[in-house]
Short mmCIF file of C-alpha atoms in Angstrom, two decimals:
data_model
loop_
_atom_site.label_atom_id
_atom_site.label_comp_id
_atom_site.label_asym_id
_atom_site.label_seq_id
_atom_site.Cartn_x
_atom_site.Cartn_y
_atom_site.Cartn_z
CA MET L 1 77.27 13.62 -28.86
CA LYS L 2 74.06 11.82 -29.83
CA PHE L 3 73.96 10.10 -26.44
CA GLN L 4 74.56 13.36 -24.60
CA ALA L 5 71.81 15.12 -26.55
CA ARG L 6 69.38 12.25 -25.95
CA GLN L 7 70.30 12.20 -22.27
CA ALA L 8 69.81 15.94 -21.95
CA ARG L 9 66.35 15.70 -23.52
CA MET L 10 65.40 12.89 -21.14
CA TYR L 11 66.73 14.81 -18.13
CA ASN L 12 64.70 17.81 -19.23
CA GLN L 13 61.58 15.63 -19.40
CA GLU L 14 62.17 13.44 -16.35
CA GLY L 15 64.29 15.61 -14.02
CA THR L 16 67.84 15.02 -12.83
CA SER L 17 67.18 13.67 -9.34
CA PHE L 18 65.24 10.81 -7.83
CA PRO L 19 62.49 10.08 -8.55
CA GLY L 20 62.25 10.44 -12.29
CA LYS L 21 58.86 11.63 -13.52
CA THR L 22 57.89 8.39 -15.24
CA TYR L 23 59.22 6.23 -12.41
CA ALA L 24 57.18 8.26 -9.94
CA LYS L 25 54.05 7.97 -12.10
CA VAL L 26 54.13 4.26 -12.87
CA VAL L 27 55.72 2.89 -9.69
CA LEU L 28 55.85 5.23 -6.71
CA GLU L 29 52.46 6.92 -7.04
CA PRO L 30 50.48 3.64 -7.29
CA ALA L 31 52.48 2.21 -4.40
CA TYR L 32 51.77 5.33 -2.36
CA GLU L 33 48.02 5.01 -2.95
CA GLU L 34 48.06 1.34 -1.94
CA ALA L 35 50.13 2.16 1.15
CA LYS L 36 47.64 4.80 2.27
CA ALA L 37 44.77 2.34 1.91
CA HIS L 38 46.40 -0.72 3.47
CA LEU L 39 49.75 -0.01 5.15
CA LEU L 40 49.28 3.20 7.12
CA ALA L 41 47.62 1.59 10.16
CA PRO L 42 50.19 -1.22 10.55
CA MET L 43 53.00 1.28 9.95
CA LEU L 44 51.78 3.42 12.83
CA ALA L 45 51.30 0.36 15.03
CA ILE L 46 54.87 -0.75 14.38
CA ASN L 47 56.14 2.73 15.21
CA LYS L 48 54.28 2.69 18.52
CA ALA L 49 55.38 -0.83 19.41
CA HIS L 50 58.99 -0.12 18.49
CA LEU L 51 58.93 3.04 20.58
CA ILE L 52 57.56 1.17 23.60
CA MET L 53 60.19 -1.52 23.22
CA LEU L 54 63.08 0.98 22.86
CA LYS L 55 61.98 2.76 26.05
CA GLU L 56 61.58 -0.46 28.00
CA GLN L 57 65.02 -1.65 26.82
CA GLY L 58 66.56 1.64 28.01
CA LEU L 59 67.60 2.71 24.52
CA LEU L 60 65.49 5.87 24.82
CA SER L 61 65.07 7.98 27.93
CA LYS L 62 61.58 8.53 29.32
CA GLU L 63 61.59 12.12 28.07
CA GLU L 64 62.79 11.16 24.60
CA ALA L 65 60.16 8.45 24.39
CA ARG L 66 57.47 10.87 25.56
CA GLN L 67 58.42 13.44 22.90
CA ILE L 68 58.22 10.84 20.13
CA ALA L 69 54.96 9.45 21.53
CA ASP L 70 53.41 12.93 21.50
CA ALA L 71 54.51 13.36 17.90
CA LEU L 72 52.99 10.03 16.95
CA GLN L 73 49.70 10.96 18.57
CA LYS L 74 49.62 14.34 16.81
CA LEU L 75 49.96 12.88 13.32
CA ASP L 76 47.05 13.99 11.13
CA ILE L 77 45.95 10.58 9.91
CA ASP L 78 43.02 11.93 7.90
CA ALA L 79 45.33 14.34 6.07
CA LEU L 80 47.72 11.49 5.28
CA ARG L 81 44.87 9.37 3.91
CA LYS L 82 43.68 12.23 1.70
CA SER L 83 47.15 13.26 0.51
CA GLY L 84 48.42 12.66 -3.02
CA TYR L 85 51.85 11.62 -4.12
CA THR L 86 54.04 14.65 -4.83
CA GLY L 87 57.48 13.11 -5.14
CA GLU L 88 58.76 15.22 -2.24
CA TYR L 89 59.22 11.96 -0.32
CA GLU L 90 60.02 8.61 -1.81
CA ASP L 91 57.11 6.88 -0.11
CA LEU L 92 54.66 7.03 2.78
CA PHE L 93 57.27 5.81 5.26
CA PHE L 94 59.55 8.79 4.68
CA GLN L 95 56.58 11.18 4.67
CA VAL L 96 55.50 9.94 8.11
CA GLU L 97 59.08 10.02 9.36
CA ASN L 98 59.47 13.60 8.19
CA GLN L 99 56.28 14.67 10.01
CA LEU L 100 57.57 13.03 13.21
CA LEU L 101 60.85 14.93 12.85
CA GLU L 102 58.94 18.17 12.42
CA GLN L 103 56.87 17.47 15.56
CA ALA L 104 59.54 16.04 17.88
CA GLY L 105 62.79 17.31 16.44
CA ASP L 106 65.91 15.31 15.69
CA ILE L 107 65.24 12.86 18.52
CA ALA L 108 62.47 11.33 16.39
CA GLY L 109 65.22 9.93 14.20
CA ASN L 110 66.03 7.49 16.98
CA LEU L 111 62.69 5.79 16.41
CA HIS L 112 64.55 4.00 13.62
CA LEU L 113 67.15 2.55 15.97
CA ALA L 114 67.78 -1.14 15.30
CA ARG L 115 65.24 -1.47 12.53
CA SER L 116 65.11 -1.15 8.78
CA ARG L 117 62.46 -0.59 6.17
CA ASN L 118 63.23 -4.25 5.36
CA ASP L 119 61.90 -5.82 8.55
CA MET L 120 59.34 -3.05 8.96
CA GLY L 121 57.98 -3.54 5.45
CA ILE L 122 57.67 -7.30 5.81
CA CYS L 123 56.03 -6.79 9.15
CA MET L 124 53.40 -4.48 7.62
CA TYR L 125 52.72 -6.96 4.84
CA ARG L 126 52.28 -9.77 7.35
CA MET L 127 49.94 -7.68 9.49
CA VAL L 128 47.75 -6.74 6.52
CA LEU L 129 47.72 -10.30 5.20
CA ARG L 130 46.77 -11.82 8.54
CA GLU L 131 43.86 -9.39 8.84
CA LYS L 132 42.60 -10.22 5.34
CA LEU L 133 43.08 -13.96 5.90
CA LEU L 134 41.01 -13.71 9.08
CA ALA L 135 38.29 -11.74 7.28
CA THR L 136 38.05 -14.29 4.45
CA TYR L 137 38.18 -17.16 6.93
CA SER L 138 35.29 -15.63 8.88
CA THR L 139 33.14 -15.33 5.76
CA GLY L 140 34.04 -18.87 4.77
CA VAL L 141 32.92 -20.12 8.17
CA LEU L 142 29.63 -18.26 7.66
CA LEU L 143 29.18 -19.92 4.26
CA HIS L 144 29.91 -23.28 5.90
CA GLU L 145 27.14 -22.61 8.40
CA TYR L 146 24.62 -21.83 5.65
CA LEU L 147 25.63 -24.90 3.66
CA LEU L 148 24.83 -27.04 6.69
CA GLN L 149 21.42 -25.38 6.93
CA VAL L 150 20.68 -26.05 3.25
CA ALA L 151 21.81 -29.66 3.62
CA GLU L 152 19.59 -30.15 6.67
CA GLU L 153 16.60 -28.86 4.68
CA HIS L 154 17.24 -31.29 1.82
CA ILE L 155 18.08 -34.59 3.49
CA ASP L 156 15.14 -36.20 1.66
CA THR L 157 15.51 -34.38 -1.66
CA ILE L 158 16.35 -37.26 -4.00
CA MET L 159 18.40 -36.34 -7.07
CA LEU L 160 20.67 -37.93 -9.63
CA GLY L 161 24.36 -38.16 -8.93
CA TYR L 162 26.62 -37.92 -11.96
CA THR L 163 29.99 -39.39 -12.84
CA HIS L 164 31.77 -38.47 -16.06
CA THR L 165 28.80 -36.09 -16.61
CA GLN L 166 26.53 -39.15 -17.02
CA GLN L 167 23.66 -40.30 -14.80
CA ALA L 168 25.16 -42.57 -12.19
CA GLN L 169 23.25 -43.29 -8.96
CA PRO L 170 20.50 -41.73 -6.81
CA THR L 171 21.71 -39.45 -4.04
CA THR L 172 20.31 -36.39 -2.25
CA LEU L 173 20.87 -32.69 -2.49
CA ALA L 174 22.02 -32.82 1.12
CA HIS L 175 24.73 -35.28 0.12
CA TYR L 176 25.94 -32.91 -2.61
CA VAL L 177 25.83 -29.81 -0.43
CA MET L 178 27.62 -31.58 2.39
CA ALA L 179 30.35 -32.47 -0.04
CA MET L 180 30.63 -28.74 -0.76
CA ALA L 181 30.76 -28.05 2.98
CA ASP L 182 33.52 -30.60 3.53
CA SER L 183 35.54 -29.22 0.64
CA LEU L 184 35.08 -25.74 2.06
CA GLU L 185 36.17 -26.96 5.49
CA ARG L 186 39.45 -28.17 3.98
CA ASP L 187 39.85 -24.82 2.23
CA LEU L 188 39.39 -23.09 5.56
CA ARG L 189 42.00 -25.35 7.19
CA ARG L 190 44.44 -24.33 4.48
CA ILE L 191 43.63 -20.66 5.02
CA ARG L 192 44.13 -21.16 8.75
CA SER L 193 47.49 -22.83 8.12
CA ALA L 194 48.47 -19.89 5.91
CA TYR L 195 47.47 -17.54 8.74
CA ASP L 196 49.59 -19.48 11.24
CA ASN L 197 52.68 -19.16 9.03
CA CYS L 198 51.91 -15.55 8.23
CA ASN L 199 51.40 -14.44 11.83
CA LYS L 200 55.08 -14.43 12.71
CA SER L 201 57.06 -11.32 13.54
CA PRO L 202 60.11 -10.32 11.45
CA MET L 203 60.83 -7.22 13.60
CA GLY L 204 64.35 -6.97 14.89
CA ALA L 205 65.82 -8.55 11.79
CA ALA L 206 66.59 -4.99 10.67
CA ALA L 207 68.24 -4.99 7.22
CA LEU L 208 69.02 -8.74 7.44
CA THR L 209 71.51 -9.34 10.32
CA THR L 210 69.64 -7.92 13.36
CA SER L 211 71.38 -5.15 15.30
CA GLY L 212 74.10 -4.44 17.84
CA PHE L 213 71.56 -2.61 19.98
CA THR L 214 70.00 -4.67 22.77
CA ILE L 215 66.42 -4.63 21.51
CA SER L 216 63.84 -7.30 22.37
CA ARG L 217 62.51 -9.11 19.32
CA ALA L 218 60.26 -11.20 21.56
CA HIS L 219 58.61 -8.10 23.01
CA MET L 220 57.96 -6.71 19.53
CA GLN L 221 56.29 -9.99 18.69
CA GLU L 222 54.07 -9.69 21.74
CA LEU L 223 53.23 -6.00 21.27
CA LEU L 224 52.11 -6.51 17.67
CA GLY L 225 50.02 -9.60 18.42
CA PHE L 226 52.15 -12.12 16.53
CA ASP L 227 52.01 -15.75 17.67
CA GLU L 228 55.66 -16.47 16.87
CA MET L 229 58.84 -14.90 15.55
CA VAL L 230 60.66 -15.56 12.28
CA GLU L 231 63.82 -16.43 14.14
CA ASN L 232 66.47 -16.41 11.42
CA SER L 233 66.91 -12.74 10.54
CA TYR L 234 67.88 -13.49 6.94
CA ASP L 235 64.76 -15.61 6.55
CA ALA L 236 62.69 -12.86 8.17
CA ILE L 237 63.39 -10.38 5.38
CA SER L 238 63.88 -12.87 2.53
CA GLY L 239 61.24 -15.55 2.95
CA ALA L 240 58.15 -15.07 0.81
CA ASP L 241 56.63 -18.53 1.19
CA TYR L 242 54.08 -17.12 3.65
CA LEU L 243 52.68 -15.23 0.66
CA GLY L 244 52.87 -18.28 -1.61
CA GLU L 245 51.12 -20.48 0.92
CA ALA L 246 48.29 -17.98 1.29
CA MET L 247 47.89 -17.68 -2.47
CA LEU L 248 47.86 -21.45 -2.96
CA ALA L 249 45.15 -21.75 -0.27
CA VAL L 250 43.11 -19.00 -1.91
CA GLN L 251 43.66 -20.46 -5.38
CA LEU L 252 42.44 -23.90 -4.42
CA ALA L 253 39.46 -22.45 -2.54
CA ALA L 254 38.46 -20.46 -5.64
CA ILE L 255 38.85 -23.53 -7.89
CA ASN L 256 36.79 -25.70 -5.54
CA LEU L 257 33.99 -23.15 -5.26
CA GLY L 258 33.98 -22.55 -9.01
CA ARG L 259 33.27 -26.20 -9.72
CA SER L 260 30.02 -26.08 -7.75
CA VAL L 261 29.07 -22.75 -9.27
CA GLN L 262 29.42 -24.38 -12.67
CA ASP L 263 27.02 -27.13 -11.54
CA PHE L 264 24.49 -24.58 -10.31
CA LEU L 265 24.57 -22.81 -13.68
CA LEU L 266 23.83 -26.09 -15.40
CA TRP L 267 21.02 -26.83 -12.95
CA CYS L 268 19.47 -23.44 -13.81
CA THR L 269 18.90 -24.32 -17.45
CA GLN L 270 15.34 -25.03 -18.57
CA GLU L 271 16.52 -28.43 -19.78
CA CYS L 272 17.74 -29.33 -16.31
CA ASN L 273 15.17 -27.28 -14.39
CA ALA L 274 16.56 -28.27 -10.99
CA VAL L 275 16.92 -24.88 -9.32
CA ARG L 276 15.51 -21.39 -9.67
CA VAL L 277 17.72 -18.49 -8.66
CA ALA L 278 15.82 -15.82 -6.72
CA ASP L 279 14.82 -12.58 -8.49
CA PRO L 280 17.45 -10.34 -6.82
CA TYR L 281 20.17 -12.40 -8.44
CA VAL L 282 18.93 -12.70 -12.03
CA GLN L 283 18.72 -10.22 -14.90
CA VAL L 284 16.19 -10.04 -17.73
CA SER L 285 17.08 -9.80 -21.38
CA SER L 286 16.82 -6.48 -23.19
CA ILE L 287 15.04 -8.20 -26.08
CA MET L 288 13.72 -11.58 -24.88
CA PRO L 289 10.95 -11.11 -22.28
CA GLN L 290 11.04 -14.71 -21.04
CA LYS L 291 14.67 -14.69 -19.99
CA ARG L 292 15.86 -15.04 -16.38
CA ASN L 293 19.62 -14.93 -16.66
CA PRO L 294 21.42 -16.25 -13.53
CA VAL L 295 24.10 -13.59 -13.85
CA SER L 296 25.05 -13.76 -10.18
CA LEU L 297 26.36 -17.26 -10.74
CA GLU L 298 28.01 -16.23 -14.00
CA HIS L 299 29.82 -13.40 -12.28
CA MET L 300 30.86 -15.79 -9.53
CA ARG L 301 32.32 -18.17 -12.08
CA SER L 302 34.30 -15.46 -13.90
CA LEU L 303 35.44 -13.69 -10.75
CA LEU L 304 36.58 -16.94 -9.17
CA SER L 305 38.60 -17.57 -12.33
CA SER L 306 40.06 -14.08 -12.02
CA CYS L 307 40.94 -14.93 -8.40
CA VAL L 308 42.88 -17.95 -9.61
CA GLY L 309 44.62 -15.74 -12.17
CA THR L 310 45.52 -13.15 -9.54
CA THR L 311 47.04 -15.76 -7.26
CA ASN L 312 49.02 -17.08 -10.24
CA THR L 313 50.32 -13.53 -10.76
CA VAL L 314 51.67 -13.53 -7.22
CA LEU L 315 53.30 -16.92 -7.61
CA SER L 316 54.80 -15.89 -10.98
CA MET L 317 56.22 -12.71 -9.46
CA MET L 318 57.90 -14.84 -6.75
CA HIS L 319 59.30 -17.37 -9.20
CA ASN L 320 63.05 -17.28 -9.83
CA THR L 321 63.62 -14.25 -7.63
CA PRO L 322 66.76 -14.01 -5.49
CA PHE L 323 66.47 -15.09 -1.86
CA GLY L 324 66.82 -11.71 -0.27
CA ASP L 325 65.15 -8.33 0.20
CA ILE L 326 63.75 -7.42 -3.24
CA VAL L 327 60.90 -5.31 -4.53
CA ASP L 328 59.47 -8.26 -6.51
CA THR L 329 57.83 -9.57 -3.33
CA GLU L 330 56.90 -6.17 -1.93
CA ASP L 331 55.04 -3.07 -3.19
CA ASP L 332 54.24 -4.37 -6.67
CA MET L 333 53.08 -7.79 -5.51
CA GLN L 334 51.03 -7.01 -2.41
CA PRO L 335 47.99 -5.47 -4.20
CA TYR L 336 47.52 -8.75 -6.07
CA VAL L 337 47.65 -10.63 -2.76
CA TRP L 338 45.00 -8.37 -1.27
CA LYS L 339 42.83 -8.44 -4.38
CA SER L 340 42.71 -12.23 -4.51
CA LEU L 341 41.55 -12.44 -0.89
CA SER L 342 38.99 -9.71 -1.49
CA ILE L 343 37.54 -11.56 -4.47
CA LEU L 344 37.26 -14.85 -2.55
CA ASP L 345 35.70 -13.09 0.42
CA ASN L 346 33.15 -11.37 -1.83
CA MET L 347 32.29 -14.62 -3.61
CA TYR L 348 31.67 -16.33 -0.27
CA HIS L 349 29.25 -13.53 0.61
CA LEU L 350 27.50 -13.70 -2.76
CA LEU L 351 27.13 -17.47 -2.71
CA ILE L 352 25.55 -17.27 0.73
CA ALA L 353 22.91 -14.93 -0.68
CA VAL L 354 22.25 -17.01 -3.79
CA ILE L 355 22.27 -20.52 -2.34
CA THR L 356 20.05 -19.67 0.64
CA THR L 357 17.35 -18.08 -1.56
CA MET L 358 17.27 -20.33 -4.62
CA GLN L 359 14.32 -22.67 -5.00
CA ILE L 360 14.86 -26.40 -5.50
CA ASN L 361 12.53 -28.24 -7.88
CA LYS L 362 12.17 -31.42 -5.82
CA GLU L 363 9.50 -32.96 -8.03
CA VAL L 364 11.57 -32.65 -11.19
CA LEU L 365 14.64 -34.07 -9.48
CA SER L 366 12.68 -37.02 -8.11
CA ALA L 367 10.97 -37.75 -11.43
CA ARG L 368 14.29 -37.62 -13.24
CA VAL L 369 15.72 -40.26 -10.95
CA LYS L 370 12.68 -42.50 -11.42
CA GLY L 371 12.91 -42.09 -15.20
CA SER L 372 16.54 -43.14 -15.28
CA PHE L 373 18.49 -46.37 -14.81
CA ALA L 374 20.39 -44.94 -11.83
CA THR L 375 18.98 -47.53 -9.43
CA VAL L 376 20.13 -50.66 -11.27
CA THR L 377 23.34 -50.94 -9.25
CA GLU L 378 21.10 -51.91 -6.35
CA LEU L 379 19.37 -54.48 -8.55
CA ALA L 380 22.74 -56.09 -9.22
CA ASP L 381 23.53 -55.95 -5.49
CA THR L 382 20.16 -57.54 -4.69
CA LEU L 383 20.80 -60.47 -7.04
CA VAL L 384 24.05 -61.13 -5.16
CA ARG L 385 22.00 -61.37 -1.95
CA THR L 386 18.99 -63.35 -3.23
CA ASP L 387 20.71 -65.68 -5.69
CA LYS L 388 24.18 -65.98 -4.19
CA LEU L 389 25.74 -64.83 -7.47
CA SER L 390 29.07 -63.12 -7.83
CA PHE L 391 28.71 -59.42 -8.42
CA ARG L 392 30.29 -59.69 -11.86
CA THR L 393 27.68 -62.27 -12.89
CA SER L 394 24.77 -60.24 -11.52
CA HIS L 395 26.27 -57.19 -13.24
CA ARG L 396 26.07 -59.07 -16.60
CA ILE L 397 22.43 -60.01 -15.98
CA VAL L 398 21.39 -56.48 -15.09
CA SER L 399 23.37 -55.06 -18.03
CA ASP L 400 21.37 -57.30 -20.35
CA VAL L 401 18.13 -56.16 -18.69
CA VAL L 402 19.06 -52.49 -19.19
CA GLN L 403 19.86 -53.09 -22.86
CA GLN L 404 16.44 -54.73 -23.35
CA ALA L 405 14.70 -51.88 -21.51
CA ILE L 406 16.39 -49.30 -23.71
CA LYS L 407 15.30 -51.19 -26.84
CA GLN L 408 11.74 -51.29 -25.50
CA LYS L 409 11.95 -47.59 -24.53
CA ILE L 410 11.00 -48.17 -20.91
CA THR L 411 12.53 -46.80 -17.72
CA ALA L 412 14.02 -48.67 -14.77
CA ASP L 413 10.84 -48.55 -12.71
CA GLN L 414 9.06 -50.39 -15.57
CA ILE L 415 11.46 -53.33 -15.59
CA THR L 416 9.60 -56.63 -14.99
CA LEU L 417 10.67 -59.82 -13.31
CA HIS L 418 10.10 -61.58 -16.63
CA MET L 419 12.80 -59.37 -18.23
CA VAL L 420 15.21 -60.23 -15.40
CA ASN L 421 14.54 -63.94 -15.79
CA GLU L 422 15.07 -63.79 -19.55
CA ALA L 423 18.46 -62.19 -18.99
CA ALA L 424 19.29 -64.69 -16.25
CA GLN L 425 18.50 -67.59 -18.55
CA HIS L 426 20.95 -66.16 -21.05
CA VAL L 427 23.75 -65.68 -18.44
CA ILE L 428 23.27 -68.40 -15.78
CA HIS L 429 20.81 -70.67 -17.65
CA ARG L 430 18.13 -70.48 -15.00
CA GLU L 431 15.58 -68.09 -13.53
CA VAL L 432 16.41 -66.06 -10.43
CA VAL L 433 15.04 -66.50 -6.91
CA LEU L 434 14.33 -62.72 -6.83
CA THR L 435 10.66 -61.89 -6.16
CA GLU L 436 8.46 -59.13 -7.58
CA ALA L 437 8.54 -57.28 -4.26
CA GLU L 438 12.32 -57.50 -4.03
CA LEU L 439 12.60 -56.24 -7.62
CA ALA L 440 10.37 -53.23 -6.88
CA GLU L 441 12.34 -52.41 -3.75
CA ALA L 442 15.66 -52.69 -5.56
CA LEU L 443 14.52 -50.19 -8.20
CA ASP L 444 13.12 -47.69 -5.66
CA PRO L 445 15.37 -44.56 -5.45
CA VAL L 446 14.34 -43.88 -1.85
CA HIS L 447 15.31 -47.42 -0.83
CA PHE L 448 18.59 -47.00 -2.75
CA VAL L 449 19.49 -43.91 -0.70
CA THR L 450 18.15 -45.18 2.61
CA ILE L 451 20.26 -48.35 2.73
CA ARG L 452 23.45 -46.50 1.83
CA SER L 453 24.10 -45.72 5.45
CA LEU L 454 27.80 -46.47 5.60
CA PRO L 455 29.92 -43.54 6.88
CA GLY L 456 29.61 -40.72 4.36
CA GLY L 457 26.67 -42.23 2.53
CA PRO L 458 23.50 -40.30 1.54
CA SER L 459 21.01 -42.05 3.85
CA PRO L 460 18.99 -39.60 5.95
CA ARG L 461 20.28 -41.07 9.18
CA GLU L 462 23.91 -40.82 8.09
CA MET L 463 23.43 -37.32 6.73
CA MET L 464 21.99 -36.15 10.05
CA ARG L 465 24.96 -37.64 11.86
CA MET L 466 27.37 -35.88 9.54
CA ILE L 467 25.57 -32.56 9.84
CA GLU L 468 25.65 -32.70 13.63
CA THR L 469 29.36 -33.55 13.54
CA ARG L 470 30.02 -30.63 11.17
CA LYS L 471 28.10 -28.29 13.44
CA SER L 472 30.58 -29.07 16.22
CA THR L 473 33.47 -28.46 13.82
CA GLN L 474 31.77 -25.26 12.72
CA GLU L 475 31.74 -24.03 16.30
CA LEU L 476 35.43 -24.84 16.69
CA MET L 477 36.24 -22.91 13.50
CA HIS L 478 34.29 -19.88 14.69
CA ASN L 479 35.96 -20.00 18.11
CA TRP L 480 39.44 -20.18 16.52
CA TRP L 481 38.68 -17.15 14.36
CA GLN L 482 37.28 -15.20 17.31
CA THR L 483 40.35 -15.98 19.45
CA ALA L 484 42.83 -15.08 16.70
CA ALA L 485 41.06 -11.84 15.77
CA LEU L 486 40.73 -10.81 19.43
CA ARG L 487 44.41 -11.46 20.08
CA CYS L 488 45.46 -9.13 17.25
CA GLN L 489 42.91 -6.47 18.10
CA SER L 490 43.73 -6.51 21.81
CA ALA L 491 47.47 -6.24 21.21
CA LEU L 492 47.16 -3.28 18.87
CA SER L 493 44.60 -1.43 21.01
CA GLN L 494 46.95 -1.66 23.99
CA LEU L 495 49.64 0.29 22.14
CA ASP L 496 47.68 3.53 22.43
CA GLU L 497 46.76 2.73 26.02
CA ILE L 498 50.43 2.37 26.92
CA LEU L 499 51.42 5.59 25.15
CA SER L 500 48.55 7.54 26.71
CA THR L 501 50.02 6.95 30.17
CA TRP L 502 53.39 8.48 29.29
CA SER L 503 52.18 12.09 29.21
CA ASP L 504 51.01 11.76 32.80
CA ASN L 505 53.64 9.44 34.22
CA THR L 506 56.97 9.33 32.45
#
């Protein structure tokens, strides 16, 4: 009796038929709102493509196809976008289907011949994801272009390079920014790969075993602008690795970008004084008049971390799920997929604005190199050349010189030949052949950078070569994006063109 009373109270609160009030509020209503915003356009495109294919395969007569096409074209899209979830229909799919039935009559029910919400749903998700991948890729390519411009402007901007957070060797800002560009290029290749595996049509898989009707899966692929088909019908409705691959690509891109953002924040400190973020991207303190807080970079850092977290949410939702059609990889997961791409896209845009307007304190960077011991690797290298010593022996000599300089509180550019000879006497029991001029050249940061002209080195000549090579790659990336975007857009725009001819010539 207690169970029956409790059940009666819950039925009174929730209702006795699907959907229950709480289920509708916490699951169906949010899913409906997301579907309106993201899935309505691909849903309609799939309906149009499926209708065209059914007619061409002879599964619908010309008149039946025309009636359904008229109903599709009479749908009030604005009203659908403004509608709220009422529970009258389970979801947006059934609401659209009901409106088509009202417009065209029972024949509209044949629009669902040889398809399921399974293959249709996966198809919508793939169409939305490919669009968002292309958008993020496009912005990433734009960031890549601006990074090349910044690098070109700072080929001669000498700065310290760090390893283990300690001063290491002289390099240039161009060298650093080009490393960012190359990392970004790899991120974009991963996003492109995710797009390639996403842009495959599942249509025709139906529930999971295809259909006994003689539909054309290949034509559906073509009509919807997919490059390939997910051939195995079970895989078409079960596989979620296309989502996982996209999230891993986005996750790594966010991590890579966040590492440089962290560097920029450090460079903004008064102690470092390397860069100055432009006024539109800093905030003042409410109490301390002198403050210029680089909040744009701080927001980038935190939002990129949230992007990583969002992608982890997607991967966690996929983990240990059955290999089949399940909601875990569908309505509840997709908003996290879309959000992660949106965040990365926005951060690309924001970094473009910040990095192209921030001022670089070249004088401070140069002075810091000169006041360090970053050049002494070249001194060790020079002793190998002038005195025919092994590198390990020359390393010991220079190490002794550095220790003496530290004790005397002098910098590398103040090291004397006498100090080198004293160290040499201690290690090799003789003075070195090295001259004063060779010593000065070895300790010159500009010389250090200039002679490091091996592939990938920071010398101005090598940096210019790399930049020109990357410009060619940049053009190829842009052309790929343009071709992929145009293929999708052209395919979908032709759907309405095909349907528009039916009212005149059936």
